[in-house]
PDB file of C-alpha atoms and ligand atoms in Angstrom:
ATOM      1  CA  UNK A  39       9.767 -13.276  13.705  1.00  0.00           C
ATOM      2  CA  UNK A  40      12.371 -12.503  15.640  1.00  0.00           C
ATOM      3  CA  UNK A  41      11.250 -11.404  19.104  1.00  0.00           C
ATOM      4  CA  UNK A  42      14.436 -10.315  20.398  1.00  0.00           C
ATOM      5  CA  UNK A  43      14.417  -7.686  23.156  1.00  0.00           C
ATOM      6  CA  UNK A  44      14.085  -3.995  20.988  1.00  0.00           C
ATOM      7  CA  UNK A  45      15.688  -0.951  21.809  1.00  0.00           C
ATOM      8  CA  UNK A  46      14.031   2.313  21.749  1.00  0.00           C
ATOM      9  CA  UNK A  47      15.208   4.880  20.415  1.00  0.00           C
ATOM     10  CA  UNK A  48      13.765   8.771  19.931  1.00  0.00           C
ATOM     11  CA  UNK A  49      14.262  10.712  17.305  1.00  0.00           C
ATOM     12  CA  UNK A  50      16.892  12.942  18.760  1.00  0.00           C
ATOM     13  CA  UNK A  51      19.255   9.086  18.688  1.00  0.00           C
ATOM     14  CA  UNK A  52      18.152   9.529  14.909  1.00  0.00           C
ATOM     15  CA  UNK A  53      19.197  12.504  14.415  1.00  0.00           C
ATOM     16  CA  UNK A  54      22.501  12.579  15.338  1.00  0.00           C
ATOM     17  CA  UNK A  55      23.164   9.564  12.775  1.00  0.00           C
ATOM     18  CA  UNK A  56      22.484  11.778   9.763  1.00  0.00           C
ATOM     19  CA  UNK A  57      26.334  11.393   7.473  1.00  0.00           C
ATOM     20  CA  UNK A  58      28.313   9.216   5.195  1.00  0.00           C
ATOM     21  CA  UNK A  59      29.983   7.904   9.156  1.00  0.00           C
ATOM     22  CA  UNK A  60      27.078   6.524  10.821  1.00  0.00           C
ATOM     23  CA  UNK A  61      23.328   7.277   9.135  1.00  0.00           C
ATOM     24  CA  UNK A  62      20.188   5.947  10.685  1.00  0.00           C
ATOM     25  CA  UNK A  63      16.828   6.090   9.406  1.00  0.00           C
ATOM     26  CA  UNK A  64      13.359   5.700  10.694  1.00  0.00           C
ATOM     27  CA  UNK A  65      11.645   3.671   8.313  1.00  0.00           C
ATOM     28  CA  UNK A  66       7.948   2.411   9.491  1.00  0.00           C
ATOM     29  CA  UNK A  67       9.213   2.941  13.172  1.00  0.00           C
ATOM     30  CA  UNK A  68      11.962   1.104  12.983  1.00  0.00           C
ATOM     31  CA  UNK A  69      15.450   2.756  13.320  1.00  0.00           C
ATOM     32  CA  UNK A  70      17.964   0.667  10.379  1.00  0.00           C
ATOM     33  CA  UNK A  71      21.366   1.263  10.604  1.00  0.00           C
ATOM     34  CA  UNK A  72      21.856   1.668   7.247  1.00  0.00           C
ATOM     35  CA  UNK A  73      26.395   2.923   7.819  1.00  0.00           C
ATOM     36  CA  UNK A  74      27.490  -0.489   5.698  1.00  0.00           C
ATOM     37  CA  UNK A  75      24.693  -0.446   3.145  1.00  0.00           C
ATOM     38  CA  UNK A  76      24.971   2.583   2.021  1.00  0.00           C
ATOM     39  CA  UNK A  77      27.842   1.550  -1.022  1.00  0.00           C
ATOM     40  CA  UNK A  78      25.260  -1.664  -2.129  1.00  0.00           C
ATOM     41  CA  UNK A  79      22.059   0.356  -2.056  1.00  0.00           C
ATOM     42  CA  UNK A  80      21.718  -0.573  -5.345  1.00  0.00           C
ATOM     43  CA  UNK A  81      19.637   2.967  -4.683  1.00  0.00           C
ATOM     44  CA  UNK A  82      21.959   5.383  -4.687  1.00  0.00           C
ATOM     45  CA  UNK A  83      23.738   5.906  -1.359  1.00  0.00           C
ATOM     46  CA  UNK A  84      22.775   9.779  -2.387  1.00  0.00           C
ATOM     47  CA  UNK A  85      18.788   9.035  -1.939  1.00  0.00           C
ATOM     48  CA  UNK A  86      19.713   7.584   0.853  1.00  0.00           C
ATOM     49  CA  UNK A  87      21.759   9.793   2.796  1.00  0.00           C
ATOM     50  CA  UNK A  88      19.100  12.173   2.020  1.00  0.00           C
ATOM     51  CA  UNK A  89      16.759  10.789   4.268  1.00  0.00           C
ATOM     52  CA  UNK A  90      19.930  10.252   6.405  1.00  0.00           C
ATOM     53  CA  UNK A  91      19.041  11.802  10.603  1.00  0.00           C
ATOM     54  CA  UNK A  92      15.179  11.058  10.165  1.00  0.00           C
ATOM     55  CA  UNK A  93      12.084   9.242   8.622  1.00  0.00           C
ATOM     56  CA  UNK A  94      12.444   7.603   5.481  1.00  0.00           C
ATOM     57  CA  UNK A  95       8.837   5.450   5.808  1.00  0.00           C
ATOM     58  CA  UNK A  96       7.569   7.949   2.411  1.00  0.00           C
ATOM     59  CA  UNK A  97      10.987   8.177   0.448  1.00  0.00           C
ATOM     60  CA  UNK A  98      10.486   4.450   0.935  1.00  0.00           C
ATOM     61  CA  UNK A  99       7.596   3.748   0.317  1.00  0.00           C
ATOM     62  CA  UNK A 100       7.496   5.987  -3.169  1.00  0.00           C
ATOM     63  CA  UNK A 101      10.019   4.078  -4.845  1.00  0.00           C
ATOM     64  CA  UNK A 102       7.681   0.927  -5.037  1.00  0.00           C
ATOM     65  CA  UNK A 103      10.617  -1.504  -2.452  1.00  0.00           C
ATOM     66  CA  UNK A 104      10.044  -5.350  -4.054  1.00  0.00           C
ATOM     67  CA  UNK A 105       9.960  -8.645  -0.817  1.00  0.00           C
ATOM     68  CA  UNK A 106      14.029  -8.753  -1.396  1.00  0.00           C
ATOM     69  CA  UNK A 107      14.311  -5.510  -0.035  1.00  0.00           C
ATOM     70  CA  UNK A 108      12.211  -5.112   2.595  1.00  0.00           C
ATOM     71  CA  UNK A 109      13.452  -8.775   3.448  1.00  0.00           C
ATOM     72  CA  UNK A 110      16.764  -7.256   3.006  1.00  0.00           C
ATOM     73  CA  UNK A 111      16.716  -4.221   5.392  1.00  0.00           C
ATOM     74  CA  UNK A 112      15.481  -6.715   8.602  1.00  0.00           C
ATOM     75  CA  UNK A 113      19.113  -7.129   8.351  1.00  0.00           C
ATOM     76  CA  UNK A 114      20.200  -3.846   9.092  1.00  0.00           C
ATOM     77  CA  UNK A 115      17.815  -2.902  12.086  1.00  0.00           C
ATOM     78  CA  UNK A 116      18.056  -1.501  15.491  1.00  0.00           C
ATOM     79  CA  UNK A 117      15.852  -0.982  16.707  1.00  0.00           C
ATOM     80  CA  UNK A 118      12.416   0.619  17.658  1.00  0.00           C
ATOM     81  CA  UNK A 119      11.880   4.099  17.572  1.00  0.00           C
ATOM     82  CA  UNK A 120      10.304   5.415  20.827  1.00  0.00           C
ATOM     83  CA  UNK A 121       6.660   5.558  21.247  1.00  0.00           C
ATOM     84  CA  UNK A 122       5.879   9.780  21.769  1.00  0.00           C
ATOM     85  CA  UNK A 123       9.180  10.405  18.250  1.00  0.00           C
ATOM     86  CA  UNK A 124       6.583   7.588  15.578  1.00  0.00           C
ATOM     87  CA  UNK A 125       4.710   8.712  13.030  1.00  0.00           C
ATOM     88  CA  UNK A 126       0.519   9.287  13.243  1.00  0.00           C
ATOM     89  CA  UNK A 127       0.664   8.372   9.733  1.00  0.00           C
ATOM     90  CA  UNK A 128       1.756   4.246   9.614  1.00  0.00           C
ATOM     91  CA  UNK A 129      -1.608   2.854  10.100  1.00  0.00           C
ATOM     92  CA  UNK A 130      -2.527   4.852   6.733  1.00  0.00           C
ATOM     93  CA  UNK A 131      -3.459   1.739   5.592  1.00  0.00           C
ATOM     94  CA  UNK A 132      -6.469   1.492   7.960  1.00  0.00           C
ATOM     95  CA  UNK A 133      -7.513   4.516   6.443  1.00  0.00           C
ATOM     96  CA  UNK A 134      -7.378   4.383   2.838  1.00  0.00           C
ATOM     97  CA  UNK A 135      -9.935   1.450   2.023  1.00  0.00           C
ATOM     98  CA  UNK A 136     -13.718   3.285   4.647  1.00  0.00           C
ATOM     99  CA  UNK A 137     -16.119   0.709   5.197  1.00  0.00           C
ATOM    100  CA  UNK A 138     -19.131   3.000   3.512  1.00  0.00           C
ATOM    101  CA  UNK A 139     -16.789   2.785   1.004  1.00  0.00           C
ATOM    102  CA  UNK A 140     -17.180  -0.713   0.140  1.00  0.00           C
ATOM    103  CA  UNK A 141     -20.195  -1.431   1.134  1.00  0.00           C
ATOM    104  CA  UNK A 142     -21.454   1.143  -1.453  1.00  0.00           C
ATOM    105  CA  UNK A 143     -19.002  -1.095  -4.012  1.00  0.00           C
ATOM    106  CA  UNK A 144     -20.487  -4.368  -3.585  1.00  0.00           C
ATOM    107  CA  UNK A 145     -24.090  -1.905  -3.907  1.00  0.00           C
ATOM    108  CA  UNK A 146     -23.422  -1.341  -7.488  1.00  0.00           C
ATOM    109  CA  UNK A 147     -21.793  -4.259  -8.327  1.00  0.00           C
ATOM    110  CA  UNK A 148     -25.428  -5.934  -7.421  1.00  0.00           C
ATOM    111  CA  UNK A 149     -27.110  -3.081  -9.243  1.00  0.00           C
ATOM    112  CA  UNK A 150     -25.724  -2.986 -12.904  1.00  0.00           C
ATOM    113  CA  UNK A 151     -25.989  -6.253 -14.195  1.00  0.00           C
ATOM    114  CA  UNK A 152     -29.327  -6.566 -12.932  1.00  0.00           C
ATOM    115  CA  UNK A 153     -30.574  -3.111 -14.295  1.00  0.00           C
ATOM    116  CA  UNK A 154     -28.635  -4.907 -17.434  1.00  0.00           C
ATOM    117  CA  UNK A 155     -30.773  -8.635 -16.789  1.00  0.00           C
ATOM    118  CA  UNK A 156     -33.725  -6.014 -17.139  1.00  0.00           C
ATOM    119  CA  UNK A 157     -32.841  -4.176 -20.265  1.00  0.00           C
ATOM    120  CA  UNK A 158     -32.176  -7.815 -21.900  1.00  0.00           C
ATOM    121  CA  UNK A 159     -35.265  -8.740 -21.108  1.00  0.00           C
ATOM    122  CA  UNK A 160     -37.918  -6.028 -21.760  1.00  0.00           C
ATOM    123  CA  UNK A 161     -35.852  -5.809 -25.325  1.00  0.00           C
ATOM    124  CA  UNK A 162     -36.302  -8.955 -26.235  1.00  0.00           C
ATOM    125  CA  UNK A 163     -40.093  -9.472 -24.975  1.00  0.00           C
ATOM    126  CA  UNK A 164     -40.301  -6.487 -27.404  1.00  0.00           C
ATOM    127  CA  UNK A 165     -38.936  -8.134 -30.414  1.00  0.00           C
ATOM    128  CA  UNK A 166     -40.686 -11.890 -29.924  1.00  0.00           C
ATOM    129  CA  UNK A 167     -43.453  -9.911 -29.116  1.00  0.00           C
ATOM    130  CA  UNK A 168     -43.861  -7.762 -32.706  1.00  0.00           C
ATOM    131  CA  UNK A 169     -42.683 -10.327 -34.967  1.00  0.00           C
ATOM    132  CA  UNK A 170     -44.947 -13.136 -32.394  1.00  0.00           C
ATOM    133  CA  UNK A 171     -48.021 -10.878 -32.803  1.00  0.00           C
ATOM    134  CA  UNK A 172     -47.366 -10.186 -37.119  1.00  0.00           C
ATOM    135  CA  UNK A 173     -47.056 -13.574 -37.235  1.00  0.00           C
ATOM    136  CA  UNK A 174     -49.681 -14.794 -35.463  1.00  0.00           C
ATOM    137  CA  UNK A 175     -51.797 -11.982 -37.438  1.00  0.00           C
ATOM    138  CA  UNK A 176     -50.250 -13.209 -40.777  1.00  0.00           C
ATOM    139  CA  UNK A 177     -52.009 -16.323 -40.236  1.00  0.00           C
ATOM    140  CA  UNK A 178     -55.596 -16.294 -38.308  1.00  0.00           C
ATOM    141  CA  UNK A 179     -55.714 -13.750 -41.123  1.00  0.00           C
ATOM    142  CA  UNK A 180     -55.006 -16.300 -44.528  1.00  0.00           C
ATOM    143  CA  UNK A 181     -57.171 -18.701 -42.636  1.00  0.00           C
TER     144      UNK A 181
HETATM  145  C1  HEM B  79      17.006  -0.483   4.721  1.00  0.00           C
HETATM  146  C2  HEM B  79      16.245  -0.044   4.126  1.00  0.00           C
HETATM  147  C3  HEM B  79      16.930   0.259   2.235  1.00  0.00           C
HETATM  148  C4  HEM B  79      16.476  -1.400   1.206  1.00  0.00           C
HETATM  149  C5  HEM B  79      17.482  -2.447   2.730  1.00  0.00           C
HETATM  150  C6  HEM B  79      16.860  -0.528   0.834  1.00  0.00           C
HETATM  151  C7  HEM B  79      17.067  -1.459  -0.773  1.00  0.00           C
HETATM  152  C8  HEM B  79      17.006  -1.858  -1.848  1.00  0.00           C
HETATM  153  C9  HEM B  79      16.667  -2.413  -2.792  1.00  0.00           C
HETATM  154  C10 HEM B  79      17.092  -3.868  -2.495  1.00  0.00           C
HETATM  155  C11 HEM B  79      16.575  -2.146  -4.140  1.00  0.00           C
HETATM  156  C12 HEM B  79      16.266  -2.608  -4.888  1.00  0.00           C
HETATM  157  C13 HEM B  79      15.499  -2.844  -5.958  1.00  0.00           C
HETATM  158  C14 HEM B  79      14.504  -4.037  -5.348  1.00  0.00           C
HETATM  159  O1  HEM B  79      15.010  -4.855  -5.322  1.00  0.00           O
HETATM  160  O2  HEM B  79      13.105  -2.410  -4.410  1.00  0.00           O
HETATM  161  C15 HEM B  79      16.599  -0.659  -4.468  1.00  0.00           C
HETATM  162  C16 HEM B  79      16.499   0.685  -4.581  1.00  0.00           C
HETATM  163  C17 HEM B  79      15.681   1.252  -4.655  1.00  0.00           C
HETATM  164  N1  HEM B  79      16.243   2.114  -3.100  1.00  0.00           N
HETATM  165 FE1  HEM B  79      16.366   1.118  -1.781  1.00  0.00          FE
HETATM  166  N2  HEM B  79      16.947   0.376   0.449  1.00  0.00           N
HETATM  167  C18 HEM B  79      16.336   0.881   0.967  1.00  0.00           C
HETATM  168  C19 HEM B  79      16.291   2.564   1.714  1.00  0.00           C
HETATM  169  C20 HEM B  79      16.011   3.213   0.482  1.00  0.00           C
HETATM  170  C21 HEM B  79      15.721   4.489   1.084  1.00  0.00           C
HETATM  171  C22 HEM B  79      15.450   5.056   2.389  1.00  0.00           C
HETATM  172  C23 HEM B  79      15.353   5.427  -0.497  1.00  0.00           C
HETATM  173  C24 HEM B  79      14.814   6.735  -0.633  1.00  0.00           C
HETATM  174  C25 HEM B  79      14.333   7.210  -1.845  1.00  0.00           C
HETATM  175  C26 HEM B  79      15.743   4.593  -1.449  1.00  0.00           C
HETATM  176  C27 HEM B  79      15.180   4.868  -2.500  1.00  0.00           C
HETATM  177  C28 HEM B  79      15.688   3.904  -3.493  1.00  0.00           C
HETATM  178  C29 HEM B  79      15.953   3.800  -5.026  1.00  0.00           C
HETATM  179  C30 HEM B  79      14.821   5.362  -5.619  1.00  0.00           C
HETATM  180  C31 HEM B  79      15.842   2.904  -5.301  1.00  0.00           C
HETATM  181  C32 HEM B  79      16.219   2.635  -7.316  1.00  0.00           C
HETATM  182  C33 HEM B  79      14.812   2.070  -8.157  1.00  0.00           C
HETATM  183  C34 HEM B  79      14.724   2.023  -9.396  1.00  0.00           C
HETATM  184  O3  HEM B  79      16.068   1.518  -9.529  1.00  0.00           O
HETATM  185  O4  HEM B  79      14.187   0.760  -9.847  1.00  0.00           O
HETATM  186  N3  HEM B  79      16.257   2.902  -0.525  1.00  0.00           N
HETATM  187  N4  HEM B  79      16.349  -0.158  -2.584  1.00  0.00           N
END
């Protein structure tokens, strides 16, 4: 991680760079100058131009960019988005896994095998008793 002194840009500034001459965008609160990358972008320049001058986090994430792409984009980072202009949902992964959901799923992961084991034991005993009882009766009545 490079902890260089970072510049801060407002969304207003980012908005000024939204054409082929100068193309900026904000992805996950970082501002990227992708002017030079436009022609190289494997996804084409059209998609970049569509996102130019604004928030592009959703569009970027929706594509499911590879870790190579994420590594590559660091080259084009020019600074951070001003605190007041940051996307509210940048920490969305935190909300995606509610704790209560985790608890209940671990509960059921115990309960289901336990129930299956109980039913299996019961069925086995029942069958054993039926066949065992028959045998016992047969042998005792034969003597
Ligand atoms: C600095 C920003 C970006 C970088 C460095 C970047 C880099 C890349 C790279 C390396 C690929 C090849 C596939 C991969 O490795 O994932 C790719 C594909 C693609 N990118 Fe980007 N990208 C950026 C921003 C965006 C944005 C904002 C969009 C907006 C929708 C976008 C849309 C796409 C699409 C549609 C593909 C093609 C996917 C495919 O054909 O499967 N990219 N990008």
